[in-house]
Coordinates of C-alpha atoms in Angstrom, one line a residue:
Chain A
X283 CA 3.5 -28.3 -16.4
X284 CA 6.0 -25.5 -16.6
X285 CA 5.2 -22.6 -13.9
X286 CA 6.5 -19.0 -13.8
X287 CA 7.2 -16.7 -10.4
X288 CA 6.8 -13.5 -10.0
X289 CA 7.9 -12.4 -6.1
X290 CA 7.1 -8.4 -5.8
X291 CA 8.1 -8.3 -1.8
X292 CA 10.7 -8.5 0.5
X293 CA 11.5 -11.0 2.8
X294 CA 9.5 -10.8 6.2
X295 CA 7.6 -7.1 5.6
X296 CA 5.3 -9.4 3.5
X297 CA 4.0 -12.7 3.7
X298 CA 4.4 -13.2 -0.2
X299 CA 8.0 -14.7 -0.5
X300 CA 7.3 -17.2 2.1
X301 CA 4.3 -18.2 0.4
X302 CA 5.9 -18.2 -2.7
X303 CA 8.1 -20.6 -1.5
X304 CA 5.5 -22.8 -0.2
X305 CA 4.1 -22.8 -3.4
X306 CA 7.3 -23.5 -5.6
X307 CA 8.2 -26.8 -3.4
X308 CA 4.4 -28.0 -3.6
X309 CA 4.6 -27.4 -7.3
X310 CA 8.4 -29.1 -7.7
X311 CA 7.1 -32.2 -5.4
X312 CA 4.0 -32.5 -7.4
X313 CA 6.2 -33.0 -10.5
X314 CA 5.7 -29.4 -12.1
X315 CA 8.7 -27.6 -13.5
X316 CA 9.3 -24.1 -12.5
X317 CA 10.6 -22.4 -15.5
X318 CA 12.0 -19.4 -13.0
X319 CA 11.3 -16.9 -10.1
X320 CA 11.6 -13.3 -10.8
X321 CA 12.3 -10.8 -8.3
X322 CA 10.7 -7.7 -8.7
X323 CA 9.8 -4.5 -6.4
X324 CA 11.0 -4.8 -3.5
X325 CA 11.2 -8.7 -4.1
X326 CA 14.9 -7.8 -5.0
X327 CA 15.7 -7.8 -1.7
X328 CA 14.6 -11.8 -1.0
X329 CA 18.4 -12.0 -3.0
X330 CA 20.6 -10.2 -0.3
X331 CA 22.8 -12.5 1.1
X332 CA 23.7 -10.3 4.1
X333 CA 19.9 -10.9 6.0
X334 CA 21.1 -12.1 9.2
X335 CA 17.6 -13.5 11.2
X336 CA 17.3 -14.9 14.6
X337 CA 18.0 -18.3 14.6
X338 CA 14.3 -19.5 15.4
X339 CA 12.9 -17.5 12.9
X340 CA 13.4 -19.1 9.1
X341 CA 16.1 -17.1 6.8
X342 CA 13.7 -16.4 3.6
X343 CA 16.6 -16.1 1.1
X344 CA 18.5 -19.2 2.1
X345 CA 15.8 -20.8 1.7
X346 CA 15.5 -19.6 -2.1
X347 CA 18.9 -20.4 -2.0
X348 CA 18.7 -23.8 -1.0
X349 CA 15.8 -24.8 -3.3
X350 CA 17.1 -23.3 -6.2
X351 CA 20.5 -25.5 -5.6
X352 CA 18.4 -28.6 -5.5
X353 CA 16.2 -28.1 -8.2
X354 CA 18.3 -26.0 -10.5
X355 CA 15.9 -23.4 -10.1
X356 CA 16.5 -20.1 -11.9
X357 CA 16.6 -17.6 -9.9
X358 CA 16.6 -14.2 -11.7
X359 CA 16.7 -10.5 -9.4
X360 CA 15.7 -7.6 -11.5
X361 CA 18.2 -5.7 -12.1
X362 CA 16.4 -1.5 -12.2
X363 CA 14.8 -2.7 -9.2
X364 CA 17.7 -4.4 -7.5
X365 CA 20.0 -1.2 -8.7
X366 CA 17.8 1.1 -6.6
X367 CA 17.4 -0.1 -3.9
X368 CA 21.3 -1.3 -3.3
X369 CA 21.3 -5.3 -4.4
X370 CA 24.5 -5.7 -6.6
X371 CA 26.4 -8.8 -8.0
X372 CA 30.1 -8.5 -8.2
X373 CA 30.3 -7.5 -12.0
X374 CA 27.7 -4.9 -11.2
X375 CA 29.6 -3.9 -8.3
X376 CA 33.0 -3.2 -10.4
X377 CA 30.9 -1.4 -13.0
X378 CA 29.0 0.9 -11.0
X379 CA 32.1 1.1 -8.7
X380 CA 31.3 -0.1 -5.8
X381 CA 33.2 -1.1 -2.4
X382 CA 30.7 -4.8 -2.4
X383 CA 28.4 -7.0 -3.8
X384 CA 25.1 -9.0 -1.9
X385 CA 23.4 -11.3 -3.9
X386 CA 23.6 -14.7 -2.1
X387 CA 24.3 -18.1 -4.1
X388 CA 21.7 -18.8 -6.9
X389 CA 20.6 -15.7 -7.7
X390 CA 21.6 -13.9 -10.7
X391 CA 20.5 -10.2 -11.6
X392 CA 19.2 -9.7 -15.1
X393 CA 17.2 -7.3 -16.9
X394 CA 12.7 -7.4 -17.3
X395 CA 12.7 -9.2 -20.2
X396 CA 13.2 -12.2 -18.1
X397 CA 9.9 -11.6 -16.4
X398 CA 8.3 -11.2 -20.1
X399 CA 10.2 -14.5 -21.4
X400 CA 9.4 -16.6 -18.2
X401 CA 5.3 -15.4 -19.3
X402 CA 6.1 -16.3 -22.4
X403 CA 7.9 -19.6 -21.6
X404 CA 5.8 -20.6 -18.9
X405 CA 2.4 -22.5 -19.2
X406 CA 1.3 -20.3 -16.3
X407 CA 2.7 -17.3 -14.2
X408 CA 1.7 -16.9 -10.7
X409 CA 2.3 -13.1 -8.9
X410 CA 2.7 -12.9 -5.6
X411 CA 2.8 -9.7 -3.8
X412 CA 1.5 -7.0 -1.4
Chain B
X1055 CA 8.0 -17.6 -29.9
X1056 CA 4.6 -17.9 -29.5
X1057 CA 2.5 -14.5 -29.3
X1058 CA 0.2 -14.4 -25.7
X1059 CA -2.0 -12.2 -24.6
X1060 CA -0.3 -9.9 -21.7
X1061 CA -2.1 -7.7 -19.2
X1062 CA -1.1 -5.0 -17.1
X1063 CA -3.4 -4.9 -14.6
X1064 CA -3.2 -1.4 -12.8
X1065 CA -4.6 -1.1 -9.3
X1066 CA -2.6 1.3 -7.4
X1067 CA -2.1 5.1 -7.3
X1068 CA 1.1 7.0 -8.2
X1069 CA 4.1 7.6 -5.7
X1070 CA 2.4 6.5 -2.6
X1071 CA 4.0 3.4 -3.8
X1072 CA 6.8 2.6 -6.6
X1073 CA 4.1 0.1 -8.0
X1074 CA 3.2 2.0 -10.6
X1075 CA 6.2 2.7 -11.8
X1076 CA 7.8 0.0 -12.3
X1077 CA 4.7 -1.0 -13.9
X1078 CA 5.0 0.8 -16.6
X1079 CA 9.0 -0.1 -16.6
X1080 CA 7.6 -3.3 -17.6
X1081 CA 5.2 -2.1 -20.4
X1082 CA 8.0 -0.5 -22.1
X1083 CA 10.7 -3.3 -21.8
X1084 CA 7.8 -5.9 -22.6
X1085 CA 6.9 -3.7 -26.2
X1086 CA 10.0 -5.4 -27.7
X1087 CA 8.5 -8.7 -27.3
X1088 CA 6.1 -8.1 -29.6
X1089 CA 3.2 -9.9 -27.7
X1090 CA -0.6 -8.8 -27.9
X1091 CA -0.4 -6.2 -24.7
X1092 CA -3.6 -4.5 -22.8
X1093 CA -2.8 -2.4 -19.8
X1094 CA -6.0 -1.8 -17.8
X1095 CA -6.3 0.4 -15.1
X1096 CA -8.9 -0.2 -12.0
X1097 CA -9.8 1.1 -8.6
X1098 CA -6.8 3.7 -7.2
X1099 CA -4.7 2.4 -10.7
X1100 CA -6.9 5.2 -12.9
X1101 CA -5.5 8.1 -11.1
X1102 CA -1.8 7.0 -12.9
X1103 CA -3.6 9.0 -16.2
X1104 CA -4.6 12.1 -14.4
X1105 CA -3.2 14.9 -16.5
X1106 CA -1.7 17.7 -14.8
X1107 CA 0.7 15.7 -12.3
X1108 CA 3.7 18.2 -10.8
X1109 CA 5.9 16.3 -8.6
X1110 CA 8.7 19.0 -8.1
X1111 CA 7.2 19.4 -4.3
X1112 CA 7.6 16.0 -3.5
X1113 CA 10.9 15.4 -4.7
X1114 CA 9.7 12.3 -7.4
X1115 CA 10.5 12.1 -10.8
X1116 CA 6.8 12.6 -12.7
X1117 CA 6.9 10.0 -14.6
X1118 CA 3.0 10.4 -16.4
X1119 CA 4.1 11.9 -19.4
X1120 CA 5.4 8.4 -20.4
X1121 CA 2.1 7.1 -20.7
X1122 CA 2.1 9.5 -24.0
X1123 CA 5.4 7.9 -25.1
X1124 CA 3.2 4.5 -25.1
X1125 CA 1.5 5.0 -28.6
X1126 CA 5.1 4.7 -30.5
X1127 CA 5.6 1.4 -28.3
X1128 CA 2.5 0.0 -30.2
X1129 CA 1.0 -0.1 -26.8
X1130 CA -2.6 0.9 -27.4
X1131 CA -5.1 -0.8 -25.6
X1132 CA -5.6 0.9 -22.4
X1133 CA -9.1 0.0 -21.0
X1134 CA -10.0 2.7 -18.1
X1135 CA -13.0 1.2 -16.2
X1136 CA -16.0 3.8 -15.8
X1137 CA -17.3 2.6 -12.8
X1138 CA -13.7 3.2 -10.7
X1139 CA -14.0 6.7 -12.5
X1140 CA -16.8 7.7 -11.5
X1141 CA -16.4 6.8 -8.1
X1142 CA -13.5 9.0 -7.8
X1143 CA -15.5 12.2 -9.1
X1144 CA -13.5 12.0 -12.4
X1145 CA -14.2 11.6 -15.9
X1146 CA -12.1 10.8 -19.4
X1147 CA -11.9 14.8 -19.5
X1148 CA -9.5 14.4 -15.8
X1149 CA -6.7 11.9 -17.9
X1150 CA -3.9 12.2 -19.7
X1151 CA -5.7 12.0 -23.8
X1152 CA -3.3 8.7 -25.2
X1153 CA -3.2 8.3 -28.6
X1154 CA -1.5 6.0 -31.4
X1155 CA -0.7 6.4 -34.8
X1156 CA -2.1 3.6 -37.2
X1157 CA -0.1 2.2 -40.1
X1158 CA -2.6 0.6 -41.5
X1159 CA -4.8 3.9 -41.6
X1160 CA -2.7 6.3 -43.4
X1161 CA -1.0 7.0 -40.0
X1162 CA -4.1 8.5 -38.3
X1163 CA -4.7 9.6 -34.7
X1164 CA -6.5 7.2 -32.5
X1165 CA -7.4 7.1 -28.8
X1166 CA -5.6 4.8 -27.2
X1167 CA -7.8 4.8 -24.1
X1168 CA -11.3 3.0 -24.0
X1169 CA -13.7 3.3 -21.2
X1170 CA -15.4 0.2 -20.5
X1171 CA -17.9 -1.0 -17.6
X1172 CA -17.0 -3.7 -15.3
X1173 CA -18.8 -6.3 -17.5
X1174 CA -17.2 -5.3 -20.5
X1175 CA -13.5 -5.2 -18.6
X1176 CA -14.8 -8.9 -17.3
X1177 CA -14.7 -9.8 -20.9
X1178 CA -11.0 -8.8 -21.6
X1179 CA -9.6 -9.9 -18.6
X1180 CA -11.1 -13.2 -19.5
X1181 CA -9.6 -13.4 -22.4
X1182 CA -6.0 -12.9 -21.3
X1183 CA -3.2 -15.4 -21.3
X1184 CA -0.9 -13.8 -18.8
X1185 CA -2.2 -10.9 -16.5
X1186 CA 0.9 -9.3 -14.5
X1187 CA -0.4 -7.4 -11.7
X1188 CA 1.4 -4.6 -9.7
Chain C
X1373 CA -11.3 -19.6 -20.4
X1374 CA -11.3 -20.4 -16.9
X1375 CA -9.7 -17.9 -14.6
X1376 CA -7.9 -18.5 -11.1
X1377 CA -8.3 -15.4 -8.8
X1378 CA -6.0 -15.3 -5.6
X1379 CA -6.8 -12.7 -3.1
X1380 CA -4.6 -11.9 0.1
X1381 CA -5.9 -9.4 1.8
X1382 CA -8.5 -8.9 4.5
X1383 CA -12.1 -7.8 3.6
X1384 CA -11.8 -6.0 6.3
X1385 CA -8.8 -3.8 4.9
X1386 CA -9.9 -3.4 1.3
X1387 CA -12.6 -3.9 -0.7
X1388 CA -10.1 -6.0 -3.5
X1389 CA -12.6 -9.3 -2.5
X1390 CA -15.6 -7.5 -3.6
X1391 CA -14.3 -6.2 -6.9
X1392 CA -12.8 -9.2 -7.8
X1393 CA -16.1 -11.0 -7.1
X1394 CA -17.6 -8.4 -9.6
X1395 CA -15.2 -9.1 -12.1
X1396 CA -14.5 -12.5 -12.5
X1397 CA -16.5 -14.5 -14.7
X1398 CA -19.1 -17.6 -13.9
X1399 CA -16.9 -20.4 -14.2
X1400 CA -13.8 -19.4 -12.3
X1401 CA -12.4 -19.8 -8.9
X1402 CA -11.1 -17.6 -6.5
X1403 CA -8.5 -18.7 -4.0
X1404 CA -7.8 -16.7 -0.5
X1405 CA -5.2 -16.5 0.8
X1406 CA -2.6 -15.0 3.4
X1407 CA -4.9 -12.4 5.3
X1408 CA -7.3 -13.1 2.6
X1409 CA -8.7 -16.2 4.2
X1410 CA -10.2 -14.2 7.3
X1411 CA -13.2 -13.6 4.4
X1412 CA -13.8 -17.4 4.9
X1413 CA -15.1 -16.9 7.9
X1414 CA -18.5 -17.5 9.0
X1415 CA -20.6 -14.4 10.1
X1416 CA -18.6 -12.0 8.1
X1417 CA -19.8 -9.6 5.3
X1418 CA -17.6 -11.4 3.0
X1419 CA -18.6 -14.9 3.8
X1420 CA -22.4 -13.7 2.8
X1421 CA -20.7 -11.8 -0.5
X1422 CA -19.4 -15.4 -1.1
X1423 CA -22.7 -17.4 -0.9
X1424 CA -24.4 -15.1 -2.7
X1425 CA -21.5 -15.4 -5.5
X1426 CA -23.2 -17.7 -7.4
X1427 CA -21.5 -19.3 -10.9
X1428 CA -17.9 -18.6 -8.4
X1429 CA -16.3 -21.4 -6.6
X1430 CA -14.2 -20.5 -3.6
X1431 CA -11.6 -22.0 -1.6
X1432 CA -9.3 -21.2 1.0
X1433 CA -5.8 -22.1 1.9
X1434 CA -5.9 -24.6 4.9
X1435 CA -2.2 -23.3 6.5
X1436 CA -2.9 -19.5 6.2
X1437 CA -6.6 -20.7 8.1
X1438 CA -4.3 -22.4 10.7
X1439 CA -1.7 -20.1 11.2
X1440 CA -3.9 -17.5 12.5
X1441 CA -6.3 -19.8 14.3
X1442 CA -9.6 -19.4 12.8
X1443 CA -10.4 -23.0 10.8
X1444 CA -13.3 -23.5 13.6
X1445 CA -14.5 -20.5 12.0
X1446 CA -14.7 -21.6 8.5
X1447 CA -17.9 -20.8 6.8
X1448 CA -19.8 -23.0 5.1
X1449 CA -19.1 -23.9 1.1
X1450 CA -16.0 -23.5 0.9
X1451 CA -13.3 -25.9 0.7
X1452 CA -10.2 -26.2 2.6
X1453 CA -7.0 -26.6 -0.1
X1454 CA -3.5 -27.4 0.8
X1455 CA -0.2 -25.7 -0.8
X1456 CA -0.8 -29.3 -3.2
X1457 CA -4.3 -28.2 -3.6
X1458 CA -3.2 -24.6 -4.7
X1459 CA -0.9 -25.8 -7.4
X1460 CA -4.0 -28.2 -8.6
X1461 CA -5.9 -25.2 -8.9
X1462 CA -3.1 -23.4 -10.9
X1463 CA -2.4 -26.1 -13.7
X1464 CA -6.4 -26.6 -13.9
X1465 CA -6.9 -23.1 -15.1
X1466 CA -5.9 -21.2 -18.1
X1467 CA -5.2 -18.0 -16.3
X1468 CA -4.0 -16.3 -12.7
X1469 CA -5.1 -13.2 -11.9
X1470 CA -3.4 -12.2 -8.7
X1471 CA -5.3 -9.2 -6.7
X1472 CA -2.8 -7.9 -5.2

């Protein structure tokens, strides 16, 4: 079965990327397709590739990271959300002119249509949140 | 594509949070899609229609007088439940009045907004495909 | 249709459990999870809310119950799922509602 994402939190504030995650490698292992994860809220900021946690603690967007580079996942950061609150690729960067980019390996910043195709798409969406 | 049934389920109050903003940032990108789209509005999420919103003393863009704008989207099912309503203390007379032209009615005025109990909002949530929930 | 409901919040914080209780249809399931499992457990408002649920099935997610230390506490009635168990209960339903 094909499942759509939606993450609406941050990394470590919330528990609701980590269980997302949980959740996506149950779903892959069970044989289940995950059409793609949408960032939204402060979910944009699961996509920074700056976090630097303690080492005994897990790093939330590597993690992403990492799955989505074994399973192909899609991995799409909302990009209103993402612009406000400082997530920027490095074509967004140039265009809005600024001095860096953040988004780690396997994300990709689009626009909310993506959430509405992935419902579309998907045979079911699953939100996670605050 | 195939046409679903999308909800917006609304369950949180303006600017405390940015929830129910970008809420509605998603209604309005979503209309394009052309998918059969509710948006209810529950618990704290009915006092996003309260008419009279000012924000110029907090410093936040008022962003209520969108919902108005939702009519020309072809958004025009917004189910209000009466029992979060009433206990708030408000009424239908406390919201923003949200209306939509019809086509198909010699471009008549209609309310947009329709008040149903929690059994009858049981009903439509039932009957959704997708329910998005901010 | 057959709904899933996922709830992860304490009853103790809000009162999301009970209105998703009165809104969700005979038939359907509600999940708890994250802080929502502490309504799983036994001599707690919510745990009565839940048995008198009828026409609701409820479960709970076993590694949320773990992590904070209260599966001894489990009430009655309602079963235990696993992160496997939760995508079960996902692709054997038509719909998610998540009350977030």
């Amino acid at each position: 079965m094909k499942f759509g994402i939606q993450i609406n939190e941050g990394p470590y504030q919330h528990q609701a990327a980590d269980s997302a995650y949980q959740f996506a490698k149950a779903a892959l292992a069970n044989g289940h397709e995950i059409f793609r994860v949408f960032f939204y809220h402060d979910g944009v900021n699961n996509a920074t590739r700056l976090a630097v946690p303690p080492q005994d603690d897990r790093n939330v967007g590597q993690l992403w990271s990492d799955l989505a580079k074994e399973h192909n996942l899609d991995l799409v950061v909302c990009i209103a959300a993402a612009q406000r609150r400082g997530l920027l690729d490095e074509d967004e960067a140039k265009r809005q002119g600024k001095d860096a980019n953040n988004i780690a390996e396997g994300f990709r910043i689009s626009g909310l249509g993506q959430l509405i195709e992935a419902g579309i798409e998907s045979d079911r969406l699953v939100v996670f949140g605050a | 594509m195939a046409t679903k049934k999308f909800m917006y389920l609304n369950r949180k109050a303006p600017y405390g949070t940015v929830y129910a903003l970008e809420s509605l940032e998603v209604v309005l990108i979503g209309a394009a899609f052309e998918q059969d789209v509710s948006l209810a509005f529950i618990g704290d999420g009915v006092y996003q229609l309260v008419k009279g919103q000012k924000t110029d003393g907090i410093g936040m863009k008022n962003f209520s007088p969108t919902f108005a704008a939702l009519g020309d989207y072809e958004v025009n099912k917004i189910y209000v439940e009466k029992e979060s309503l009433e206990e708030r203390g408000l009424t239908l007379e406390d919201l923003q009045h949200l209306v939509w032209e019809d086509e198909d009615d010699d471009y008549a005025e209609k309310d947009s907004i329709r008040l149903v109990n929690r059994s009858e909002l049981a009903d439509v949530l039932d009957d959704q495909d997708i329910v998005l929930s901010f | 249709m057959s709904t899933l409901h996922t709830v992860n919040k304490s009853p103790f914080e809000t009162n999301v459990l009970e209105i998703c209780i009165s809104l969700a249809k005979s038939g359907s399931t509600v999940l708890l999870y994250e802080d929502g499992v502490y309504a799983a457990t036994e001599g707690t408002r919510a745990a009565v809310a839940i048995k008198n649920a009828n026409g609701i099935s409820f479960c709970v997610l076993g590694p949320d119950l773990q992590a904070r230390g209260i599966e001894g506490k489990l009430a009655n009635d309602i079963k235990v799922v696993d992160y496997d168990g939760f995508v079960d209960l996902v692709a054997g339903h038509d719909t998610i509602q998540a009350w977030l």
